[in-house]
PDB file of C-alpha atoms and ligand atoms in Angstrom:
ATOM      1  CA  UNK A   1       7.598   1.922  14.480  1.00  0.00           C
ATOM      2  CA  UNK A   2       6.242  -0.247  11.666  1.00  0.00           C
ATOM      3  CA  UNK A   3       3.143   0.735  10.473  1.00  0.00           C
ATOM      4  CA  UNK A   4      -0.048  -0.756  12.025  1.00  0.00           C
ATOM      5  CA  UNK A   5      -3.708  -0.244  10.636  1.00  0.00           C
ATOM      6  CA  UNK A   6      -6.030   1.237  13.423  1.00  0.00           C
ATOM      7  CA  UNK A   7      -9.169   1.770  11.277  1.00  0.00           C
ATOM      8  CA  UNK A   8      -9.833   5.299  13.416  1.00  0.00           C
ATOM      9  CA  UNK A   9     -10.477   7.529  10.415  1.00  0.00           C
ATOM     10  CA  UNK A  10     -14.233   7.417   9.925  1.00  0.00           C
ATOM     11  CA  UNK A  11     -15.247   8.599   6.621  1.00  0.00           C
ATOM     12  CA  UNK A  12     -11.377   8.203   5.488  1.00  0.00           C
ATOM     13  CA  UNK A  13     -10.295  11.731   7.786  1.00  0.00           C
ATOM     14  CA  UNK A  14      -7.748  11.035  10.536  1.00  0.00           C
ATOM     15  CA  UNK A  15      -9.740  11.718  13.907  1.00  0.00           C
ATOM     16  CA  UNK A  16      -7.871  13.767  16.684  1.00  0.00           C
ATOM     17  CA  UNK A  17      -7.264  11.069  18.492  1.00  0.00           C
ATOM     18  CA  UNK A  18      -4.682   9.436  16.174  1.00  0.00           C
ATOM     19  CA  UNK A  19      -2.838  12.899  17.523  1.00  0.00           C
ATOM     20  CA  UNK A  20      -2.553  11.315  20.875  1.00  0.00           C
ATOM     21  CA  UNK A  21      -1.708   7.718  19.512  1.00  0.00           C
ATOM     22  CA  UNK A  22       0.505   8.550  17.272  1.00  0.00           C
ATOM     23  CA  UNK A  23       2.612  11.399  19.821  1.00  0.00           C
ATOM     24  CA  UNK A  24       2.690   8.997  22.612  1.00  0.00           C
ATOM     25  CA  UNK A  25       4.658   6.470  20.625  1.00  0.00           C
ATOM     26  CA  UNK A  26       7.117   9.023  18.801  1.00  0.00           C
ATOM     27  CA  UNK A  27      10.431   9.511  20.293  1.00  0.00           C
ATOM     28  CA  UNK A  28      13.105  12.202  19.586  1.00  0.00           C
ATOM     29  CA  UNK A  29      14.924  10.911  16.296  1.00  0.00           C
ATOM     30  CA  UNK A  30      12.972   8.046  16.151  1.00  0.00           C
ATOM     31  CA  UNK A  31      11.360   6.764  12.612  1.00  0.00           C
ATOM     32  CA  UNK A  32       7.231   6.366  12.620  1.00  0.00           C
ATOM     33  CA  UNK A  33       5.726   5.192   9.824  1.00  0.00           C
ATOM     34  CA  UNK A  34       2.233   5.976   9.882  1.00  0.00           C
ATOM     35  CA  UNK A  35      -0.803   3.503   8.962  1.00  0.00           C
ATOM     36  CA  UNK A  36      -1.441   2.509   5.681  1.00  0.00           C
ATOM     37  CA  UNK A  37      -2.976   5.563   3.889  1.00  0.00           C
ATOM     38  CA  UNK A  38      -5.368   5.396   0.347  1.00  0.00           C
ATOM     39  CA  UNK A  39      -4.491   7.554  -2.111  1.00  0.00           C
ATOM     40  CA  UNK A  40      -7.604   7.016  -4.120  1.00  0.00           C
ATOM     41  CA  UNK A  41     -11.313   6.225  -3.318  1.00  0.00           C
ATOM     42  CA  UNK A  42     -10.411   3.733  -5.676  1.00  0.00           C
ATOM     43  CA  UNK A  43      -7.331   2.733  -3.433  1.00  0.00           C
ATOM     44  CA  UNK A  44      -9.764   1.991  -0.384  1.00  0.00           C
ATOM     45  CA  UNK A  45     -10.628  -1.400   0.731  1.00  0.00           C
ATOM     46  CA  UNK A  46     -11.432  -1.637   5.043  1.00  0.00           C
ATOM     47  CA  UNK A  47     -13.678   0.218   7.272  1.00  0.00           C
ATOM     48  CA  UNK A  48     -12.040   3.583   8.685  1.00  0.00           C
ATOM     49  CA  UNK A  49      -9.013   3.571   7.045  1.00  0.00           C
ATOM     50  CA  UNK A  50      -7.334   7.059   6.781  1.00  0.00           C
ATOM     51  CA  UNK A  51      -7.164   8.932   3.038  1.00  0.00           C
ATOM     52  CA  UNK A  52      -4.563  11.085   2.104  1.00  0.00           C
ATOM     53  CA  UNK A  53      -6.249  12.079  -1.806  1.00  0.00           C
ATOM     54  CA  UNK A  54      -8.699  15.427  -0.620  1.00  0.00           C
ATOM     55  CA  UNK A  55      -7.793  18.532   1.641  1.00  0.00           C
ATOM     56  CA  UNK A  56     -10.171  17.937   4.349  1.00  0.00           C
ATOM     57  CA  UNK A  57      -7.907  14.322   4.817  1.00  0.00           C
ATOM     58  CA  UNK A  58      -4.542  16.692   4.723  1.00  0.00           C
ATOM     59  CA  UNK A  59      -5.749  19.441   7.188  1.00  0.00           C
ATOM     60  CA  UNK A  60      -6.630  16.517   9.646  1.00  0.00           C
ATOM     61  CA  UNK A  61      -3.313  14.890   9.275  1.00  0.00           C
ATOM     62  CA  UNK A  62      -1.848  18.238  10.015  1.00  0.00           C
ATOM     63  CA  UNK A  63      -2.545  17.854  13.828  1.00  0.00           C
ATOM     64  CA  UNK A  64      -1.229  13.816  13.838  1.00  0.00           C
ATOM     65  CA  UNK A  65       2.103  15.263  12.143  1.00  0.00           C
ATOM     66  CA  UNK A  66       2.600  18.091  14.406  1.00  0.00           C
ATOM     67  CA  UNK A  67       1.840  16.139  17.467  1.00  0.00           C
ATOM     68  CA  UNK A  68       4.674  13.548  16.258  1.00  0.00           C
ATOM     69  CA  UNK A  69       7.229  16.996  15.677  1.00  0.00           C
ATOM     70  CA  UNK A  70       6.241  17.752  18.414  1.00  0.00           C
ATOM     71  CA  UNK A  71       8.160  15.160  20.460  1.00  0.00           C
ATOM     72  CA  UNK A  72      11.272  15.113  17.864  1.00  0.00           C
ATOM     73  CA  UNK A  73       9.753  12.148  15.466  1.00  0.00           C
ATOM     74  CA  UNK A  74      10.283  11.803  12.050  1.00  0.00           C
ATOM     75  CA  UNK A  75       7.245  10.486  10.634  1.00  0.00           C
ATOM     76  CA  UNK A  76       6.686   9.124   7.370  1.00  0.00           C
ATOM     77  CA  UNK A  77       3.302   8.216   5.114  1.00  0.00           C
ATOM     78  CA  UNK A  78       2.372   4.780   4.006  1.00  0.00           C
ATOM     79  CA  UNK A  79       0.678   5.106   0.674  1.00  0.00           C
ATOM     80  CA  UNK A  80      -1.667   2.248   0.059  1.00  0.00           C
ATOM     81  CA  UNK A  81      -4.048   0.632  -2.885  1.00  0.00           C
ATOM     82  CA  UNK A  82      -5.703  -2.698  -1.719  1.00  0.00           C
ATOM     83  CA  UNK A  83      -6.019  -3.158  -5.594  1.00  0.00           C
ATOM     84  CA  UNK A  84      -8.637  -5.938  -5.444  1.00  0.00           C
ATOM     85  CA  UNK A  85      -8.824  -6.507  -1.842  1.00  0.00           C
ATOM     86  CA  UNK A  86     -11.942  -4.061  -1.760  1.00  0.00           C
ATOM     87  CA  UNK A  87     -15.782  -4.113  -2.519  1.00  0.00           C
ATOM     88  CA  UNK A  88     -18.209  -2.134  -4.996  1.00  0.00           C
ATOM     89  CA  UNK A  89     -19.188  -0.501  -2.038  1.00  0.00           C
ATOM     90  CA  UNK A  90     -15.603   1.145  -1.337  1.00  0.00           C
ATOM     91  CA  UNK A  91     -15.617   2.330  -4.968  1.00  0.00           C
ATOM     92  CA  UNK A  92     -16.323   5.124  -6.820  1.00  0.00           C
ATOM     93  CA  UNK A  93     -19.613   4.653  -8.902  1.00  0.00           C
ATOM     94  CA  UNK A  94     -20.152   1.265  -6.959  1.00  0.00           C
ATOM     95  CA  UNK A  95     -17.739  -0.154  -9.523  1.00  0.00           C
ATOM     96  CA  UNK A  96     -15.587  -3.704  -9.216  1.00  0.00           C
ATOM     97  CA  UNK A  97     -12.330  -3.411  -7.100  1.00  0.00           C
ATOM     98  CA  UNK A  98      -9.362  -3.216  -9.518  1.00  0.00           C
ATOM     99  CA  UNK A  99      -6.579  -5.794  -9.733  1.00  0.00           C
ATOM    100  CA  UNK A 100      -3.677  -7.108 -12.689  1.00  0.00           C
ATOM    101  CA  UNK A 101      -5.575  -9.750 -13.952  1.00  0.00           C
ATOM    102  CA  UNK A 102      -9.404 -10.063 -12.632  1.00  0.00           C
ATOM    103  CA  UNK A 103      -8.755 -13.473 -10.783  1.00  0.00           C
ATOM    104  CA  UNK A 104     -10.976 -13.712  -7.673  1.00  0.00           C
ATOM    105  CA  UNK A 105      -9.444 -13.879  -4.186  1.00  0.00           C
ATOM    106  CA  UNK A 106     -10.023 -17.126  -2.620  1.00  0.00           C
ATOM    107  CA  UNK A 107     -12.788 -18.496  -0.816  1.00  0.00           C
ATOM    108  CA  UNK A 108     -12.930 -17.659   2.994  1.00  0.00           C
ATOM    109  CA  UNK A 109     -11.300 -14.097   2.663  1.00  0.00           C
ATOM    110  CA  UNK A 110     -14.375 -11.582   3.586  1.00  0.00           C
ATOM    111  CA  UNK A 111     -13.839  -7.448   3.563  1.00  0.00           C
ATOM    112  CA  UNK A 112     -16.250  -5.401   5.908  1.00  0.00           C
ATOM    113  CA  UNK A 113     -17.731  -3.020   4.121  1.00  0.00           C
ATOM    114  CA  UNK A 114     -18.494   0.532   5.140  1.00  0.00           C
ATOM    115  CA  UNK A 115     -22.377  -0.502   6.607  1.00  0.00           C
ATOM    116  CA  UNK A 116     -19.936  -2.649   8.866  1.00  0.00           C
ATOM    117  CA  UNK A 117     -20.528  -6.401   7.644  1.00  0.00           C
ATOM    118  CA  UNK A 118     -18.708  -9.061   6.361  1.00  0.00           C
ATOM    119  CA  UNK A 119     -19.226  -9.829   2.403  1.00  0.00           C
ATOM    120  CA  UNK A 120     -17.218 -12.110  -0.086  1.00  0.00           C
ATOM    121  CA  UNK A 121     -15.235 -10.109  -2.102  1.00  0.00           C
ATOM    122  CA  UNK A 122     -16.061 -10.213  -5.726  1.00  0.00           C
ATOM    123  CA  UNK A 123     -14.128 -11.211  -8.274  1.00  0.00           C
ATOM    124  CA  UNK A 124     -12.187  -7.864  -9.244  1.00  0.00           C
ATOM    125  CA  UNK A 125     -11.892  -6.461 -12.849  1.00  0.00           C
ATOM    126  CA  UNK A 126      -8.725  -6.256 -14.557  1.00  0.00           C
ATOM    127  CA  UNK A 127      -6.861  -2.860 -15.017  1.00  0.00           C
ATOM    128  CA  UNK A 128      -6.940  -1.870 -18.711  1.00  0.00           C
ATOM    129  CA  UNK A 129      -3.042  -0.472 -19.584  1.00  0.00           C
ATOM    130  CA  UNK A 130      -4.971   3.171 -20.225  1.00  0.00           C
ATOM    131  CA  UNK A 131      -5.773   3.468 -16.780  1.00  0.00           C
ATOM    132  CA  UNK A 132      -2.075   2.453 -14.999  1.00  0.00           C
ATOM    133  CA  UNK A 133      -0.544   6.037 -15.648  1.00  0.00           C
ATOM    134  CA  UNK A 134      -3.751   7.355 -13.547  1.00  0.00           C
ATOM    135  CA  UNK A 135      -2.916   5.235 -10.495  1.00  0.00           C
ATOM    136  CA  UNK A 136       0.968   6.237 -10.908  1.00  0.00           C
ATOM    137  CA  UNK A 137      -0.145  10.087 -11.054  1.00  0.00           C
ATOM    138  CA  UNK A 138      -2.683   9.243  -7.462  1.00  0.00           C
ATOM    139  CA  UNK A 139       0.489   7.996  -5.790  1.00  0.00           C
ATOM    140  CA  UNK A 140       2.771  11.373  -7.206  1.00  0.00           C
ATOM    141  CA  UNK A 141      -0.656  13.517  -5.751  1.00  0.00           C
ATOM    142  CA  UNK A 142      -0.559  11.124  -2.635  1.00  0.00           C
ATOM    143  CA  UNK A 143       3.080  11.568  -2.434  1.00  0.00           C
ATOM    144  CA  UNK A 144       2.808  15.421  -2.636  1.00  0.00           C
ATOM    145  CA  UNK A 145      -0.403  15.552  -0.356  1.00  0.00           C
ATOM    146  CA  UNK A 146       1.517  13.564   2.372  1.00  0.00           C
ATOM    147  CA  UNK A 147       4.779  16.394   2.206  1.00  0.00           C
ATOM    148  CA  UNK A 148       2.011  19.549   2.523  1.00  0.00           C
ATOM    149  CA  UNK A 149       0.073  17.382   5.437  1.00  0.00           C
ATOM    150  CA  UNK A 150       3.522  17.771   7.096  1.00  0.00           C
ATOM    151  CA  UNK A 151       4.990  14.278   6.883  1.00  0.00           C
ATOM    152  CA  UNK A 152       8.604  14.298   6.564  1.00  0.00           C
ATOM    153  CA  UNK A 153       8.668  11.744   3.949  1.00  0.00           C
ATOM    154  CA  UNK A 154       6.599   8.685   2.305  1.00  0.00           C
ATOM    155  CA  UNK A 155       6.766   4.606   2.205  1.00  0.00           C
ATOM    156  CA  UNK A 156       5.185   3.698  -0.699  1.00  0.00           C
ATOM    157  CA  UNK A 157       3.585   0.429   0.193  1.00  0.00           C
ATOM    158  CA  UNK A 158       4.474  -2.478  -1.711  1.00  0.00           C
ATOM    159  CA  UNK A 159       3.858  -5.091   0.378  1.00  0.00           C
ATOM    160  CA  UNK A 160       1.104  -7.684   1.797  1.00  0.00           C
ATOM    161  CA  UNK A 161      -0.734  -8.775  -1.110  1.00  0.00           C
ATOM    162  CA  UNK A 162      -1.596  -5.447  -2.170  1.00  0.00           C
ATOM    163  CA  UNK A 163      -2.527  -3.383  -5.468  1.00  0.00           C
ATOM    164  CA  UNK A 164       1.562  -2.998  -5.985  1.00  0.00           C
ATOM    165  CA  UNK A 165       2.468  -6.936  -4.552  1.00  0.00           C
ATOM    166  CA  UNK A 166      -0.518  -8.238  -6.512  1.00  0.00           C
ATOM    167  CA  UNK A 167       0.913  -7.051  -9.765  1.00  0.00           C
ATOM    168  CA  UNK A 168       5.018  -8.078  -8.416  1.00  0.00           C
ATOM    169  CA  UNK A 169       3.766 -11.623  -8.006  1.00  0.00           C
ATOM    170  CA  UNK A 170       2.697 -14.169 -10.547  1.00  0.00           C
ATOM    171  CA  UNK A 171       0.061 -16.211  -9.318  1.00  0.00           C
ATOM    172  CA  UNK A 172      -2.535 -12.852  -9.078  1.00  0.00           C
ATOM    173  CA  UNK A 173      -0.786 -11.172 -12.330  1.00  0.00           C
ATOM    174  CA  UNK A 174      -1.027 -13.242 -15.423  1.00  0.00           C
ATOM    175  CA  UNK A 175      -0.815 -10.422 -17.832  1.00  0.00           C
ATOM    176  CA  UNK A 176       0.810 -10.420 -21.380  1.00  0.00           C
ATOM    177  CA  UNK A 177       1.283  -6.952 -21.785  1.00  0.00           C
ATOM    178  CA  UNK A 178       4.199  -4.815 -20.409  1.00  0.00           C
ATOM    179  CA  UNK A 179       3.387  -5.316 -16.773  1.00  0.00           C
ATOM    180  CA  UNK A 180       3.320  -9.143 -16.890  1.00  0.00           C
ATOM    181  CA  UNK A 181       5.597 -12.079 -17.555  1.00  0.00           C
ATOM    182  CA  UNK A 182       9.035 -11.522 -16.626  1.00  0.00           C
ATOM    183  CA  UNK A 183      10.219 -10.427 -13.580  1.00  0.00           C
ATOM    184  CA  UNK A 184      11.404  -6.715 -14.912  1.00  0.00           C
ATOM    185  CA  UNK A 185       7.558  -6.174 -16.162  1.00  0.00           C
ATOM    186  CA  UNK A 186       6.010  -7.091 -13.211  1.00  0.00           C
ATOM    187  CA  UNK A 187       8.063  -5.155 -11.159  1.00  0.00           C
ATOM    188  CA  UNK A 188       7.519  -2.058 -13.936  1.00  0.00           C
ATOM    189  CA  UNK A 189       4.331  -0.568 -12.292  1.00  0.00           C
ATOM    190  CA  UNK A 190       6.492   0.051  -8.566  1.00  0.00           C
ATOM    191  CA  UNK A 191       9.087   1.683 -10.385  1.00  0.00           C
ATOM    192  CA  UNK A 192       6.634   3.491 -12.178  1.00  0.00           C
ATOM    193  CA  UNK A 193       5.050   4.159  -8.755  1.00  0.00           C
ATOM    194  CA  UNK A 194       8.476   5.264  -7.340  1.00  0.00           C
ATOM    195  CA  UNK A 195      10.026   7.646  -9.856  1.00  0.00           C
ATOM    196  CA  UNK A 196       6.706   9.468 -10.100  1.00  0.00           C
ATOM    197  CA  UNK A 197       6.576   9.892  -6.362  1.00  0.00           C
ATOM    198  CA  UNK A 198      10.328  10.910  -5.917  1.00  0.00           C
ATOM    199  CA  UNK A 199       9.906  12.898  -8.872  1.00  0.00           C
ATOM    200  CA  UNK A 200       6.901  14.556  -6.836  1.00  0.00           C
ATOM    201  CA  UNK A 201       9.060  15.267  -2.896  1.00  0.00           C
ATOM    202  CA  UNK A 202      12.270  14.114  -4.011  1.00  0.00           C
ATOM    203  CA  UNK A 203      14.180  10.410  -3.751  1.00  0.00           C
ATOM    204  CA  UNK A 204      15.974  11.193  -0.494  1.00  0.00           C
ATOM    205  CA  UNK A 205      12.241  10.578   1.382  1.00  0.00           C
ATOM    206  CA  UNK A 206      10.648   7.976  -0.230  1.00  0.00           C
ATOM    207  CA  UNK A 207      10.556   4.401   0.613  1.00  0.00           C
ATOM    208  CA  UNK A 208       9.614   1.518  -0.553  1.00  0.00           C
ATOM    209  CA  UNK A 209       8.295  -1.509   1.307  1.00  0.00           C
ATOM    210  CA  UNK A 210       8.133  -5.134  -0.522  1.00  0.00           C
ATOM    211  CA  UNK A 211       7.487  -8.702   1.097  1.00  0.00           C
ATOM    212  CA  UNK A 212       8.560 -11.095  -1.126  1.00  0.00           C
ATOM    213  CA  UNK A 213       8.150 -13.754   1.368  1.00  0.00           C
ATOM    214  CA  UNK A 214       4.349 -13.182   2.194  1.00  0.00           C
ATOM    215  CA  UNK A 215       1.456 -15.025   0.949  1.00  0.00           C
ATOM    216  CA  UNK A 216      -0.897 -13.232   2.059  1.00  0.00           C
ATOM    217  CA  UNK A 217      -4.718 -14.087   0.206  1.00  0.00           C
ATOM    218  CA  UNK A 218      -2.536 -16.569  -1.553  1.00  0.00           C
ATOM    219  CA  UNK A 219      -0.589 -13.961  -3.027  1.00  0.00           C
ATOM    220  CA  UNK A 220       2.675 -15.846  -4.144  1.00  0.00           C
ATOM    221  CA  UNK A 221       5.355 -15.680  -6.479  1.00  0.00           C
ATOM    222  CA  UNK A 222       8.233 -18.481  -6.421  1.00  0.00           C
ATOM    223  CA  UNK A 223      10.667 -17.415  -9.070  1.00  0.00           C
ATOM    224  CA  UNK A 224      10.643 -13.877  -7.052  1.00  0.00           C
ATOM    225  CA  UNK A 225      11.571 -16.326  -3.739  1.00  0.00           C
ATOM    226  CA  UNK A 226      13.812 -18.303  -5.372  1.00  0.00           C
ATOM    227  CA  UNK A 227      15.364 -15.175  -6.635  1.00  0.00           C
ATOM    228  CA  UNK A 228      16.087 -13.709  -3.471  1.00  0.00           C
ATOM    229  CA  UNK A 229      17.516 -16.476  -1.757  1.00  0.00           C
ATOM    230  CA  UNK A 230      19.895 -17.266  -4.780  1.00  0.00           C
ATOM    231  CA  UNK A 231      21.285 -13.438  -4.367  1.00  0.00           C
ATOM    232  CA  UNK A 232      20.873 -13.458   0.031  1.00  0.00           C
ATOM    233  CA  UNK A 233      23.104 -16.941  -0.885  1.00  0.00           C
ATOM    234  CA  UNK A 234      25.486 -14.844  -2.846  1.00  0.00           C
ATOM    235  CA  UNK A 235      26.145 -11.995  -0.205  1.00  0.00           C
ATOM    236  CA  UNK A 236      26.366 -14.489   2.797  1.00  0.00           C
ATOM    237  CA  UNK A 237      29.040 -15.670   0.154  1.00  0.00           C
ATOM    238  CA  UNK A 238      30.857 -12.608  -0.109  1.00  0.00           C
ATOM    239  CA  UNK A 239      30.752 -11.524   3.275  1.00  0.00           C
ATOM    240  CA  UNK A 240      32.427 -15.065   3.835  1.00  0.00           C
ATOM    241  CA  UNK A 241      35.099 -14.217   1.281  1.00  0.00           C
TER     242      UNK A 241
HETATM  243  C1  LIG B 301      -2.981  -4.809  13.446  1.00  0.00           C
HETATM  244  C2  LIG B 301      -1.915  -4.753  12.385  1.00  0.00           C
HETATM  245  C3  LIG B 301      -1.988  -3.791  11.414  1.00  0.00           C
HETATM  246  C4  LIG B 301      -1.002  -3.717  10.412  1.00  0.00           C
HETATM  247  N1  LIG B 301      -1.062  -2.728   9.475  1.00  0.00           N
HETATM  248  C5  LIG B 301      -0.093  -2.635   8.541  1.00  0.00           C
HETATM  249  C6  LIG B 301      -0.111  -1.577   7.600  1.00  0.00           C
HETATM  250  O1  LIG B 301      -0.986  -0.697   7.599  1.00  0.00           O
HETATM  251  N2  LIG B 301       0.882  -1.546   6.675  1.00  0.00           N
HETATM  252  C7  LIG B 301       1.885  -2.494   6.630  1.00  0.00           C
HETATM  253  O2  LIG B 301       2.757  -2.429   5.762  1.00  0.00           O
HETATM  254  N3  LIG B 301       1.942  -3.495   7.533  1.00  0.00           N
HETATM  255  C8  LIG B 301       0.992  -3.575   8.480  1.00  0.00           C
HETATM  256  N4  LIG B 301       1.060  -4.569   9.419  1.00  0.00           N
HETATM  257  C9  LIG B 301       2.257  -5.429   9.462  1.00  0.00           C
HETATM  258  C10 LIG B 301       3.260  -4.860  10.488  1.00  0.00           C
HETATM  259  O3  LIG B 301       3.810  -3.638  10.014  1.00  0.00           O
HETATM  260  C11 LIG B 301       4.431  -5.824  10.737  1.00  0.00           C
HETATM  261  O4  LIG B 301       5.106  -6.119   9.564  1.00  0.00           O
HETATM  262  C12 LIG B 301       3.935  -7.129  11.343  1.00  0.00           C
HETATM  263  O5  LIG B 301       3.164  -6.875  12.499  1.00  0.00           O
HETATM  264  C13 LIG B 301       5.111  -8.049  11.734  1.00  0.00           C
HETATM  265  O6  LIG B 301       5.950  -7.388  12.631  1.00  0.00           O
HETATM  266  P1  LIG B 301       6.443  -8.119  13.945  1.00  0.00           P
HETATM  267  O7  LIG B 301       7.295  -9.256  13.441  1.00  0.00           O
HETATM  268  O8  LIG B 301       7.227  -7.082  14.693  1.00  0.00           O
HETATM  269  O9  LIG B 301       5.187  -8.536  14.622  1.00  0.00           O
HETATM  270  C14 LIG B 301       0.069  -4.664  10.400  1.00  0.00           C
HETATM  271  C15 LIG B 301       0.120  -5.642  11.402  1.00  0.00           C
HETATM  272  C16 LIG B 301      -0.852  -5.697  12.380  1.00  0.00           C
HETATM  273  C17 LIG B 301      -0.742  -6.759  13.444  1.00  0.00           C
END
């Protein structure tokens, strides 16, 4: 089962009735991946949405993972950061949603915010270099978190136009440090992301999802397209040979 915001976590804890949602769609053997889960306050961007950063969040996800054991599932975590796809009043200190490179989302895009309406989202603040190790470390705690919740593994989520995707693609990260310009530094803070976290629970549970295709808020990158097709070219190539 792919994983499918339900926005039935009020105040970011997982409410018993994801229990019953999530054990009437697990099947013995079969793979769940659970909704995209913040691993920050920071991280947090819609109304609802689970956390998976404090211990009151992992004691409630205890009863969603055993529920999902219950019935032979194998359940994994998404761990999410909307990066600038968020409001002040998300944040902590009523602060500017993070992203790469502080360019604004485009016009026409509105997030509702926890008082439940609509609002423009500001134009985000770029993330200084200082503070990238911090978000690697909330993904590791995330990471962690999601294996003592009871989750038998994590997908970090890459994906979407997302924190992660927004720094992956070029047209929301135009930075000239170490996590911008080629392909290998944009890519640096996921890899980052993902030897932290398997460093946390191990490499054989953690996934990673990307969608290099998506455009999602405008979120684009062509050389990572073109890319991708050149190399699907080259394996439709040698499975020909
Ligand atoms: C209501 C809804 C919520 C979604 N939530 C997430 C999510 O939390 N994380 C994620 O990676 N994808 C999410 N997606 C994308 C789905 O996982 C999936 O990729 C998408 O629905 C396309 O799959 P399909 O071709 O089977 O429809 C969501 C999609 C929908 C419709």
């Amino acid at each position: 089962m792919a994983p499918l915001t339900r926005n039935r976590a009020p105040g970011t804890v997982p409410m018993p009735a994801m229990a019953t949602y999530y054990s009437q769609r697990a099947t013995a053997g079969g793979l769940v991946i659970s909704e995209a889960t913040c691993i920050s306050q920071q991280g947090q961007g819609y109304l609802n949405v689970p956390g998976i950063h404090c211990q009151e969040q992992v004691q409630a996800w205890r009863q969603v993972t055993a529920a999902v054991h219950a019935k032979g599932g194998i359940f994994f975590c998404q761990l999410w950061h909307v990066g600038s796809v968020s409001h002040p009043d998300y944040q902590p200190d009523g602060g500017l949603p993070v992203s790469p490179s502080g360019l604004p989302i485009p016009e026409g895009f509105t997030v509702v915010t926890p008082k439940g309406r609509p609002f423009p989202h500001p134009t985000p603040r770029a993330l200084e270099v200082a503070e990238l190790p911090g978000i690697v470390q909330d993904y590791a705690r995330a990471a962690a978190n999601a294996i003592a919740a009871g989750f038998d593994g994590v997908e970090i989520h890459g994906a979407n136009g997302y924190l992660l995707d927004q720094f992956w693609k070029d047209s929301s990260n135009q930075r000239t440090d170490a996590y911008g310009g080629s392909t290998e530094n944009k890519a640096r803070l996921i890899l980052e992301v993902m030897e932290a976290a398997a460093a946390a629970i191990g490499q054989d549970r953690l996934a990673l999802r990307l969608s290099p295709y998506t455009d999602n808020r405008s979120i684009r990158d062509d050389s990572i397209q073109r890319a991708i097709d050149k190399n699907v070219w080259l394996v439709q190539l040698g499975l020909l040979l």
